[in-house]
PDB file of C-alpha atoms in Angstrom:
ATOM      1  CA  UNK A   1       9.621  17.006 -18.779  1.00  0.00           C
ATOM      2  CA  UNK A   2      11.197  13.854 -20.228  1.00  0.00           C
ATOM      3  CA  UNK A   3      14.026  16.057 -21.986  1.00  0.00           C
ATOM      4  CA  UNK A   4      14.483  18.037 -18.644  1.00  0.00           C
ATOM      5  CA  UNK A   5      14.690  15.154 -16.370  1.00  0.00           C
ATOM      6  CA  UNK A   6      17.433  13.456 -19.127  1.00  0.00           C
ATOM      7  CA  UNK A   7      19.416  16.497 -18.910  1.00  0.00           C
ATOM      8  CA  UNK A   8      19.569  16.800 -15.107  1.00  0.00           C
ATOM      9  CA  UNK A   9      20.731  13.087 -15.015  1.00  0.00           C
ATOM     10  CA  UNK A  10      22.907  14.332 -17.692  1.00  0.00           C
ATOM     11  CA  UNK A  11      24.034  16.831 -15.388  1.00  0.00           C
ATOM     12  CA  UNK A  12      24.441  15.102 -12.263  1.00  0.00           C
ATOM     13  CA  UNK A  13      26.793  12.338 -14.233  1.00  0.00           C
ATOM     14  CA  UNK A  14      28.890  14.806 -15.602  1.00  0.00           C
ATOM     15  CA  UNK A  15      29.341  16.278 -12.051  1.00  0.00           C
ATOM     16  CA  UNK A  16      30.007  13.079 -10.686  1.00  0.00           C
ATOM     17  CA  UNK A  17      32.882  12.270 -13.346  1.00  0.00           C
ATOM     18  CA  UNK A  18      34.501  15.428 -12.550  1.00  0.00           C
ATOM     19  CA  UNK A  19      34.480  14.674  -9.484  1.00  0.00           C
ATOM     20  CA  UNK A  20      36.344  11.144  -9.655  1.00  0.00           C
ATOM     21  CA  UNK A  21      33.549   8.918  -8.892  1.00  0.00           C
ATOM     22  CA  UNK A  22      33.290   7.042 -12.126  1.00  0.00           C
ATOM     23  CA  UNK A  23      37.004   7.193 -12.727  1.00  0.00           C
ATOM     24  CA  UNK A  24      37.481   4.961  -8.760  1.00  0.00           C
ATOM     25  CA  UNK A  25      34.582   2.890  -9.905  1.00  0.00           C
ATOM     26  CA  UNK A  26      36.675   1.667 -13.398  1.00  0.00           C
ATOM     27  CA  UNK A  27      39.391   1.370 -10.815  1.00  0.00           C
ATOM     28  CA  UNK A  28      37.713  -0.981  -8.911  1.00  0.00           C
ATOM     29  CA  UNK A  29      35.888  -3.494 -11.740  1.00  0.00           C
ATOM     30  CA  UNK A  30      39.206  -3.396 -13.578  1.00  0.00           C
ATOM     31  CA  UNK A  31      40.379  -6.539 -12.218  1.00  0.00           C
ATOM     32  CA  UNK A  32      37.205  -8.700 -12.459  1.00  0.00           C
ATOM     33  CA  UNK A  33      38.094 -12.164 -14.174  1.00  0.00           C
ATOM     34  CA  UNK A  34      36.382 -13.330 -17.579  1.00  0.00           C
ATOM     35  CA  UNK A  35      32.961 -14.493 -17.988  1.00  0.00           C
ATOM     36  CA  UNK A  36      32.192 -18.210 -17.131  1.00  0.00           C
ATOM     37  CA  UNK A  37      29.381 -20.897 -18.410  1.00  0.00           C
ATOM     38  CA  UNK A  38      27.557 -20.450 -15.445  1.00  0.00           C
ATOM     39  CA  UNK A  39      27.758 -16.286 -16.049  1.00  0.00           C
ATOM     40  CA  UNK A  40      26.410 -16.296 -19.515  1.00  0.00           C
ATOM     41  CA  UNK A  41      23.919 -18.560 -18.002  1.00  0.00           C
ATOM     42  CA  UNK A  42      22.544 -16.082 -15.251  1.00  0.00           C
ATOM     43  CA  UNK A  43      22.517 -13.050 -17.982  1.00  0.00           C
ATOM     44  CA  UNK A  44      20.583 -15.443 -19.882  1.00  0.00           C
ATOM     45  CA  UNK A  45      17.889 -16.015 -17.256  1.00  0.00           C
ATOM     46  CA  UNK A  46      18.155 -12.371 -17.234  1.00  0.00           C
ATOM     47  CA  UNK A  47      17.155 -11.789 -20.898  1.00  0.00           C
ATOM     48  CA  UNK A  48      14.812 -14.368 -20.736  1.00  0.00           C
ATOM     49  CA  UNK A  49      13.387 -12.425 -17.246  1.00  0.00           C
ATOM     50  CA  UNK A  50      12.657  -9.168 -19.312  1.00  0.00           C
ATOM     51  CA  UNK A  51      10.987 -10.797 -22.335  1.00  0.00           C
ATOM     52  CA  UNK A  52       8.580 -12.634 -19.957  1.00  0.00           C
ATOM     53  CA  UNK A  53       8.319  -9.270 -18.001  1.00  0.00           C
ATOM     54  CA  UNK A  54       6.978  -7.323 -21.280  1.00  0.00           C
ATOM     55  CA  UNK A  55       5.060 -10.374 -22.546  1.00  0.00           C
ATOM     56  CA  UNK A  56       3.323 -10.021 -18.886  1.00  0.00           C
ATOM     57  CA  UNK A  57       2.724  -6.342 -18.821  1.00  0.00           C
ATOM     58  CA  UNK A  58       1.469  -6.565 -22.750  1.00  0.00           C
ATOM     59  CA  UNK A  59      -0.720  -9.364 -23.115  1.00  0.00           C
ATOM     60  CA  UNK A  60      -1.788 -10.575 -19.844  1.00  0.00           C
ATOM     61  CA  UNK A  61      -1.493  -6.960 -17.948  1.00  0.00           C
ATOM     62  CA  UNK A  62       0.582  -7.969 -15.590  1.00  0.00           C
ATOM     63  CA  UNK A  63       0.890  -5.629 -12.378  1.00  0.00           C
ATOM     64  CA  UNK A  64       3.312  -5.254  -8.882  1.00  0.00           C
ATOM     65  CA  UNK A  65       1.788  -8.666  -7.663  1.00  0.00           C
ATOM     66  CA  UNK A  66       3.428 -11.047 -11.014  1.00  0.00           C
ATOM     67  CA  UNK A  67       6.200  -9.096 -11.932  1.00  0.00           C
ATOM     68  CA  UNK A  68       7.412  -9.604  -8.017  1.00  0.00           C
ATOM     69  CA  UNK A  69       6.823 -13.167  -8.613  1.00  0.00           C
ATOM     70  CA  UNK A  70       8.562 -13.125 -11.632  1.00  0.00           C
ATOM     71  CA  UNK A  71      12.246 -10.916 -10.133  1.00  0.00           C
ATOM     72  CA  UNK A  72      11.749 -13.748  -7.364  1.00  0.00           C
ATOM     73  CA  UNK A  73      12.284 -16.521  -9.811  1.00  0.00           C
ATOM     74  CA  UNK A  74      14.829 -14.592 -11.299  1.00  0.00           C
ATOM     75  CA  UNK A  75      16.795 -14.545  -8.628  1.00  0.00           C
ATOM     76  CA  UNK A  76      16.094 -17.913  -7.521  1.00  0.00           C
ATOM     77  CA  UNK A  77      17.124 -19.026 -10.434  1.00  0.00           C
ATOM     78  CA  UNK A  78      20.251 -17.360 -10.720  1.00  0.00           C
ATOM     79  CA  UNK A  79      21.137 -18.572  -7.311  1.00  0.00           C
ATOM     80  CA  UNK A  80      20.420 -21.949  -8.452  1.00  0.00           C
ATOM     81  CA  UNK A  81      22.642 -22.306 -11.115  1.00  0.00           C
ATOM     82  CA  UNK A  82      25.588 -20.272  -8.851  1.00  0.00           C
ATOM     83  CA  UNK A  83      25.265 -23.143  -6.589  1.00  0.00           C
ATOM     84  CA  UNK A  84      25.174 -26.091  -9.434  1.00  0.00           C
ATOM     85  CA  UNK A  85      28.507 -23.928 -10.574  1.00  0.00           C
ATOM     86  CA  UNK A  86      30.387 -24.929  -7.408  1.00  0.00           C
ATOM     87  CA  UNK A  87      30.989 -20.635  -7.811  1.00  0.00           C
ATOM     88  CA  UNK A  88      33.458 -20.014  -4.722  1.00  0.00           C
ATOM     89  CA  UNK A  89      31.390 -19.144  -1.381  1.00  0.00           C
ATOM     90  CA  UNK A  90      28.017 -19.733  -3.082  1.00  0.00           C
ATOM     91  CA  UNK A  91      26.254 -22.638  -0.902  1.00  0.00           C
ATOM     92  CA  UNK A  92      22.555 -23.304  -0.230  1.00  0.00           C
ATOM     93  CA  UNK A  93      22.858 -21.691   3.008  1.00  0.00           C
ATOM     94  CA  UNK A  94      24.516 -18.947   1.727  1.00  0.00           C
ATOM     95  CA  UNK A  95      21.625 -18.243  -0.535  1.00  0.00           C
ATOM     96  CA  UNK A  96      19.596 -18.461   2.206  1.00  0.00           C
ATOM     97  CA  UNK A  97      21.052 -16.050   4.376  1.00  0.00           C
ATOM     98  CA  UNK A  98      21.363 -13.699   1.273  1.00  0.00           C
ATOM     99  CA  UNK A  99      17.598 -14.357   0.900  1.00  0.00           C
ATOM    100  CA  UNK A 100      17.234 -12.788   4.935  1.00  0.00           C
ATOM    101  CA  UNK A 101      19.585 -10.292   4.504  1.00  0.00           C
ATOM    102  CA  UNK A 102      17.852  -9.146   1.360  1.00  0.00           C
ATOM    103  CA  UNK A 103      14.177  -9.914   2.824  1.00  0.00           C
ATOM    104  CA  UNK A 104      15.207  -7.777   6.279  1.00  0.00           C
ATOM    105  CA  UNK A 105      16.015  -4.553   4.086  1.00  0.00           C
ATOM    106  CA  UNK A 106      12.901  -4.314   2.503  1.00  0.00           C
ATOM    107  CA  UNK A 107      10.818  -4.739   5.840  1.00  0.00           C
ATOM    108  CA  UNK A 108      11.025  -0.857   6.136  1.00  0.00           C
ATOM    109  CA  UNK A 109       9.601  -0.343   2.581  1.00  0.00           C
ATOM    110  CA  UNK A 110       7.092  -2.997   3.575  1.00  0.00           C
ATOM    111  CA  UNK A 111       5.770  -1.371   6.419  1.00  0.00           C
ATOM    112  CA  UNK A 112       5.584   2.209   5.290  1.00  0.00           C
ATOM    113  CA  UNK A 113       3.322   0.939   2.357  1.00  0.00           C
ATOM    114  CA  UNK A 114       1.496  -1.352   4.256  1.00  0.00           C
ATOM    115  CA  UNK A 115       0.623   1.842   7.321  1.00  0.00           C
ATOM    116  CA  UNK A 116      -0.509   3.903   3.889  1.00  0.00           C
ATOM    117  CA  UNK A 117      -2.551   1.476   2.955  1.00  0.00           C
ATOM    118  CA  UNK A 118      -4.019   1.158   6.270  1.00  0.00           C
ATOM    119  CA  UNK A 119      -4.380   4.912   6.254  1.00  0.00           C
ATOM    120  CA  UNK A 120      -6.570   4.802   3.169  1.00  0.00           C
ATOM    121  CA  UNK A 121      -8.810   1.968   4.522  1.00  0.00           C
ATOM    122  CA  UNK A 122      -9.511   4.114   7.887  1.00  0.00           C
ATOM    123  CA  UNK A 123     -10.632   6.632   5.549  1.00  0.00           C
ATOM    124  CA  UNK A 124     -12.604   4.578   3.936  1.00  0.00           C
ATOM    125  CA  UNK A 125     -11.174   3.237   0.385  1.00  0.00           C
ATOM    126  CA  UNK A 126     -10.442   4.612  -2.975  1.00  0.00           C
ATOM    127  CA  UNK A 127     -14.059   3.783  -4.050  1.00  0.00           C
ATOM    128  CA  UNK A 128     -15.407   6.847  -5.612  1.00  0.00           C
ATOM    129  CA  UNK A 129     -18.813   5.521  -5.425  1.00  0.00           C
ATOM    130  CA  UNK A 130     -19.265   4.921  -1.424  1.00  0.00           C
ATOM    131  CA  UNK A 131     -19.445   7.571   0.907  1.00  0.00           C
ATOM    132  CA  UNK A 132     -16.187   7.529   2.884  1.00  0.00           C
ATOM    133  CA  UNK A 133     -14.103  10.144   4.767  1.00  0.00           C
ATOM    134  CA  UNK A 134     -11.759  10.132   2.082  1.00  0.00           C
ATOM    135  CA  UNK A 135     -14.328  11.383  -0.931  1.00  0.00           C
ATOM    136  CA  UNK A 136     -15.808  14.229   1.760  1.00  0.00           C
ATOM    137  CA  UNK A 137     -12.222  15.132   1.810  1.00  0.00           C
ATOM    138  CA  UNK A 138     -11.478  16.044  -1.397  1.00  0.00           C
ATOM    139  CA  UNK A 139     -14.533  17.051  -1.898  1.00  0.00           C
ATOM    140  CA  UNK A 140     -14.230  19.708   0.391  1.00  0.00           C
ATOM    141  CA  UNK A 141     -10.815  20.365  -0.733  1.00  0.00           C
ATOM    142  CA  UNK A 142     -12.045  20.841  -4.149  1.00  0.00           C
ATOM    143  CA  UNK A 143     -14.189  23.536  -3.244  1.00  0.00           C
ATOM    144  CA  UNK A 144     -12.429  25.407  -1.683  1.00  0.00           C
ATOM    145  CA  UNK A 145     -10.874  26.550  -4.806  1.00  0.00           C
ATOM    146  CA  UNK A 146     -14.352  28.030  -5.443  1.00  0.00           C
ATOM    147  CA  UNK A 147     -13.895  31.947  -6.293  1.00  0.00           C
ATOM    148  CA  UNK A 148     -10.245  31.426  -7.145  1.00  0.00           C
ATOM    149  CA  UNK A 149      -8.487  33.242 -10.541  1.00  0.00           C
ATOM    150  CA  UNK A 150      -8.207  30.510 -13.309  1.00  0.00           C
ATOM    151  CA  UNK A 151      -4.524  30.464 -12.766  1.00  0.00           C
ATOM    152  CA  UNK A 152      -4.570  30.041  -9.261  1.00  0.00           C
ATOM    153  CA  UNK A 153      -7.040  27.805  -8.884  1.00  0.00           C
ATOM    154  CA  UNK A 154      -5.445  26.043 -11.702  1.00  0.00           C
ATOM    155  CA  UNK A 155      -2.049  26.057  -9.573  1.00  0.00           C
ATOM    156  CA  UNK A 156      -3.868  25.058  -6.673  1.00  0.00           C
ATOM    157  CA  UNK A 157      -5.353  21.825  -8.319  1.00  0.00           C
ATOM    158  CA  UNK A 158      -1.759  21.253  -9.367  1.00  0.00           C
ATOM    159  CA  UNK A 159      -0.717  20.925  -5.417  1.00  0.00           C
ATOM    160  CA  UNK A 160      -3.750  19.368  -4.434  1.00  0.00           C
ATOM    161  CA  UNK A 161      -3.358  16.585  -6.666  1.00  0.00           C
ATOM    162  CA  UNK A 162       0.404  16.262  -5.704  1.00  0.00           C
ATOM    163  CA  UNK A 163      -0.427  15.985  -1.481  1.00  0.00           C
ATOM    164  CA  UNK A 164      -3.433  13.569  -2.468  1.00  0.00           C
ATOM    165  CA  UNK A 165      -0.549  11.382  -4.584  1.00  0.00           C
ATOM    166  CA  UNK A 166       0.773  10.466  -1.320  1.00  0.00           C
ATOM    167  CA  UNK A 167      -2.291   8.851   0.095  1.00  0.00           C
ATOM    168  CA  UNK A 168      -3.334   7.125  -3.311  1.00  0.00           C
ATOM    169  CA  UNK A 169       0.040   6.318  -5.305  1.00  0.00           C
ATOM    170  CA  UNK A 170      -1.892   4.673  -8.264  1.00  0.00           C
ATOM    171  CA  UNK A 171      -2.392   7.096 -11.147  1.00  0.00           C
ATOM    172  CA  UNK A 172      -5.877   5.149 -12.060  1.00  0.00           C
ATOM    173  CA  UNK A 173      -7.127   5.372  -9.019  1.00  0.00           C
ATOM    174  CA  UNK A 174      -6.314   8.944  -7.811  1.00  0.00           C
ATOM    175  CA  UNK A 175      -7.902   9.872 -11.074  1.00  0.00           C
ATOM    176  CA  UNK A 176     -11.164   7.888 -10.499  1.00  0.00           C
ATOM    177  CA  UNK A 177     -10.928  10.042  -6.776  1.00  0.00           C
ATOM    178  CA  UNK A 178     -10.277  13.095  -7.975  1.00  0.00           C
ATOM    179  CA  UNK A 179     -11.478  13.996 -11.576  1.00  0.00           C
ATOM    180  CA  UNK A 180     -15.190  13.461 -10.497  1.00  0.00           C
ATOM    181  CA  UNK A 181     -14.483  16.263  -8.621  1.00  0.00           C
ATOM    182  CA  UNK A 182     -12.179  18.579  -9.935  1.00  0.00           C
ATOM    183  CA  UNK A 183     -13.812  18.541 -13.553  1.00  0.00           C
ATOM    184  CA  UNK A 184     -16.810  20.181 -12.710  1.00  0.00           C
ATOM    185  CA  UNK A 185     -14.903  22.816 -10.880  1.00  0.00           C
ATOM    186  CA  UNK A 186     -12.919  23.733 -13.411  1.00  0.00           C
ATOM    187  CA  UNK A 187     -15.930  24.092 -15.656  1.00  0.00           C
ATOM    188  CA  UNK A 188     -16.894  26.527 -12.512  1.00  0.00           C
ATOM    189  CA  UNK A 189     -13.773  28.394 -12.019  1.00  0.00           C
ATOM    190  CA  UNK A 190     -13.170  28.919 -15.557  1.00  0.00           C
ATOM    191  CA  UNK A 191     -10.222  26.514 -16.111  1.00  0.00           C
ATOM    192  CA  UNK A 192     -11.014  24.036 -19.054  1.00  0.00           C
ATOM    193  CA  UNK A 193     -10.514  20.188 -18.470  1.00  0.00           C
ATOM    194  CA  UNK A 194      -7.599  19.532 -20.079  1.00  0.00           C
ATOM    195  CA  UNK A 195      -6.292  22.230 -17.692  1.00  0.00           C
ATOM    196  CA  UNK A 196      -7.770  19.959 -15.048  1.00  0.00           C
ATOM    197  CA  UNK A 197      -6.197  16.879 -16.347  1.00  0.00           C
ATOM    198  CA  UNK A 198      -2.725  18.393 -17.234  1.00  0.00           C
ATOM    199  CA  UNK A 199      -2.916  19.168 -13.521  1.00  0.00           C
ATOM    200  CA  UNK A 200      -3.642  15.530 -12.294  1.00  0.00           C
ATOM    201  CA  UNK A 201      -1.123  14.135 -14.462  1.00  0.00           C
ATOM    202  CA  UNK A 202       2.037  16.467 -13.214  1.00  0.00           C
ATOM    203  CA  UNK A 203       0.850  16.522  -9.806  1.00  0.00           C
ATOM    204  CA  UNK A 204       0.448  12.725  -9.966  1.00  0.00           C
ATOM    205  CA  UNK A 205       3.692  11.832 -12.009  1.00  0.00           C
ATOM    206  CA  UNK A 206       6.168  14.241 -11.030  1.00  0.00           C
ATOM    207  CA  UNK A 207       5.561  13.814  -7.112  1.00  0.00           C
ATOM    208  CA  UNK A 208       5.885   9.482  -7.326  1.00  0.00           C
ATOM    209  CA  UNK A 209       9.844  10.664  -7.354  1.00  0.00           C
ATOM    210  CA  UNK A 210       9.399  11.094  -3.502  1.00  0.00           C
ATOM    211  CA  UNK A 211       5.933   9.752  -2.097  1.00  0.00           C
ATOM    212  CA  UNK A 212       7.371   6.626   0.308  1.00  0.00           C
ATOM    213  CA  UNK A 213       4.321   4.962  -0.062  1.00  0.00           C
ATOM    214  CA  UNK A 214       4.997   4.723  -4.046  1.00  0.00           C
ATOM    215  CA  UNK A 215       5.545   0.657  -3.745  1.00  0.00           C
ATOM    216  CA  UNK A 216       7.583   1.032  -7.495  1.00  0.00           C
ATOM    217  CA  UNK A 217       9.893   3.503  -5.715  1.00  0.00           C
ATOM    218  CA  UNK A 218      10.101   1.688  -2.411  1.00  0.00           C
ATOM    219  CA  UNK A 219      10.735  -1.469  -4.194  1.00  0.00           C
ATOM    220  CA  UNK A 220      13.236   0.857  -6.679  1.00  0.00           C
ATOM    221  CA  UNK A 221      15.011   2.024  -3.492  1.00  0.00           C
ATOM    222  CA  UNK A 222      15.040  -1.151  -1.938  1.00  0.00           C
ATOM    223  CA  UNK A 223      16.826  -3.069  -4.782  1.00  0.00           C
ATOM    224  CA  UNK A 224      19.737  -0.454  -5.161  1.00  0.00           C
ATOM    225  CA  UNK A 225      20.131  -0.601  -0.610  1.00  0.00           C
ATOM    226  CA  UNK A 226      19.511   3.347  -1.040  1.00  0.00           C
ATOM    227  CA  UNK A 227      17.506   4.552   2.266  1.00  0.00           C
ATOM    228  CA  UNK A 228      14.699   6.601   1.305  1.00  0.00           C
ATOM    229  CA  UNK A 229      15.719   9.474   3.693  1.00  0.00           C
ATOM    230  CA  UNK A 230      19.218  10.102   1.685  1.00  0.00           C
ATOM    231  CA  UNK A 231      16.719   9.704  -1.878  1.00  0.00           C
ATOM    232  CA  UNK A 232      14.958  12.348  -0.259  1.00  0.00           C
ATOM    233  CA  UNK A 233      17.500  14.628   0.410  1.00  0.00           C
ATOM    234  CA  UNK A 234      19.097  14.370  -3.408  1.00  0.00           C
ATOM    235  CA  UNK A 235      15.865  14.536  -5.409  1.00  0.00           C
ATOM    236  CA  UNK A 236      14.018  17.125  -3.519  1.00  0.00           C
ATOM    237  CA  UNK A 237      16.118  19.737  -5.115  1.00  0.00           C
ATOM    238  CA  UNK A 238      15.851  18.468  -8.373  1.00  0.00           C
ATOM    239  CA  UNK A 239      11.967  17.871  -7.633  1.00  0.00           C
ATOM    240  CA  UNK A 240      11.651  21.087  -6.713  1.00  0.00           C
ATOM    241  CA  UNK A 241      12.606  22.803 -10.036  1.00  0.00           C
ATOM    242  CA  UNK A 242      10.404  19.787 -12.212  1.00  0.00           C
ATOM    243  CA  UNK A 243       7.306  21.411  -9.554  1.00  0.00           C
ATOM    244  CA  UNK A 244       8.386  25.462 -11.047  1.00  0.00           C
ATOM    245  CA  UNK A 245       8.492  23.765 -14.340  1.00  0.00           C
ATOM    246  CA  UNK A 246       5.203  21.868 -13.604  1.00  0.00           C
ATOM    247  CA  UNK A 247       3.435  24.823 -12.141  1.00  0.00           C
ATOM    248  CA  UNK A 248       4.464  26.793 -15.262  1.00  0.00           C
ATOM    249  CA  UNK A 249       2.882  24.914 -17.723  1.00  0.00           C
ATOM    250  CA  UNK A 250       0.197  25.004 -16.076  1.00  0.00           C
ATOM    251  CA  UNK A 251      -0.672  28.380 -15.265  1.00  0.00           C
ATOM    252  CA  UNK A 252       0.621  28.925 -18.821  1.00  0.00           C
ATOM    253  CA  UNK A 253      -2.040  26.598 -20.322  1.00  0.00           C
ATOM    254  CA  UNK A 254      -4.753  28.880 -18.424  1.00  0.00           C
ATOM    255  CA  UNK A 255      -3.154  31.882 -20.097  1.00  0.00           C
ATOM    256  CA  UNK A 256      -3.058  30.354 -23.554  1.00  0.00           C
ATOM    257  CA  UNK A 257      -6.351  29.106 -23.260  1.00  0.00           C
ATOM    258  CA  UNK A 258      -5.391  25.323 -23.631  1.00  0.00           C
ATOM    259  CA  UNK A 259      -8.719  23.905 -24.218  1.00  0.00           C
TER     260      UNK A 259
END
């Protein structure tokens, strides 16, 4: 999946060279001056930014909460020494605004995570232990593959686990939801559990290219000023073939007896 997704990014650059795109946009930075003091200084707090970020992640398993603290001070900083640079039209206020204008995109992403969230606490939390409206759910859901063929049921946990992805974005968690569940099933319906798991992990990874309440893509999105609607409408395609691919394997590994 890694070598497929490479080559349709492959793909889609080539196409976009062809089509002028990169040629207009070495057009454009042609004429940028030479590096200063003050810009070796902000690609240092960059450099410096990344090594903290892994150091973070690695040893003190950092999450969403730290590293946004961390791209905050980033910036901060790199505003900071702008303005000590005297850098033409870079003023405190200036920052500030940029700050608002910046802060005012993201409100969209903001809310559409922050209504899925709500979502999941009206049906009652990601706790596989308590009894909620959520866990009767896929309960349910998960029998109702009872009596399937191996392949389609195996197919059908595949989609299952892709529409639940939306509700519960975090792979850990949607795992502790779901596997309880779909497991034993497959023990039932004659698909093995590493069928079962294969299944979780395409239908969880492959579908956090499109889920808006994915706050990593949402954040993603928000960074580069792309609206999630026009996302939408260039990776579904793609998305759709990585699905055929996904749903492949799958009913392949049922076939091959993957085990």
């Amino acid at each position: 999946f890694t070598v497929a997704g490479a080559l349709m990014t492959l793909r889609y650059a080539l196409s976009q060279r062809r089509s002028g795109v990169a040629v207009r946009a070495e057009q454009h930075t042609a004429g940028l001056e030479a590096a200063t003091r003050s810009d070796y200084s902000i690609m240092a707090v960059l450099a410096a930014t990344m090594v903290w970020v892994i150091w973070g992640v690695t040893q003190r398993a950092y999450y969403l909460p730290e590293l946004a603290a961390q791209f905050f001070a980033m910036g901060l900083a790199a505003g900071v020494i702008s303005w000590m640079a005297r850098r033409p039209g870079i003023s405190a206020n200036v920052l500030a605004e940029a700050f608002r204008a910046g802060a005012a995109q993201m409100l969209p992403v903001v809310l559409i995570v922050a209504l899925a969230k709500g979502l999941i606490l009206l049906l009652g939390g990601t706790d596989p232990s308590q009894a909620s409206v959520l866990n009767t759910l896929l309960y349910h859901l998960g029998h109702a593959l009872e009596g399937l063929p191996a392949s389609l049921a195996a197919w059908l946990m595949l989609v299952v686990q892709s529409g639940i992805n939306f509700l519960v974005p975090s792979g850990s968690g949607q795992a502790a939801l779901t596997m309880p569940v779909m497991a034993p099933l497959g023990d039932l319906l004659g698909v093995s559990r590493q069928v079962a798991v294969l299944a979780f992990q395409l239908g969880d990874g492959l579908t956090n290219l499109l889920v808006p309440t994915s706050a990593m893509l949402m954040g993603v999105l928000g960074a580069a000023r792309i609206d999630w609607l026009t996302w939408a409408r260039f990776i579904i395609r793609w998305l759709a073939w990585m699905m055929t691919l996904a749903s492949a394997f799958v009913v392949g590994a049922v076939w091959v007896g993957f085990a």
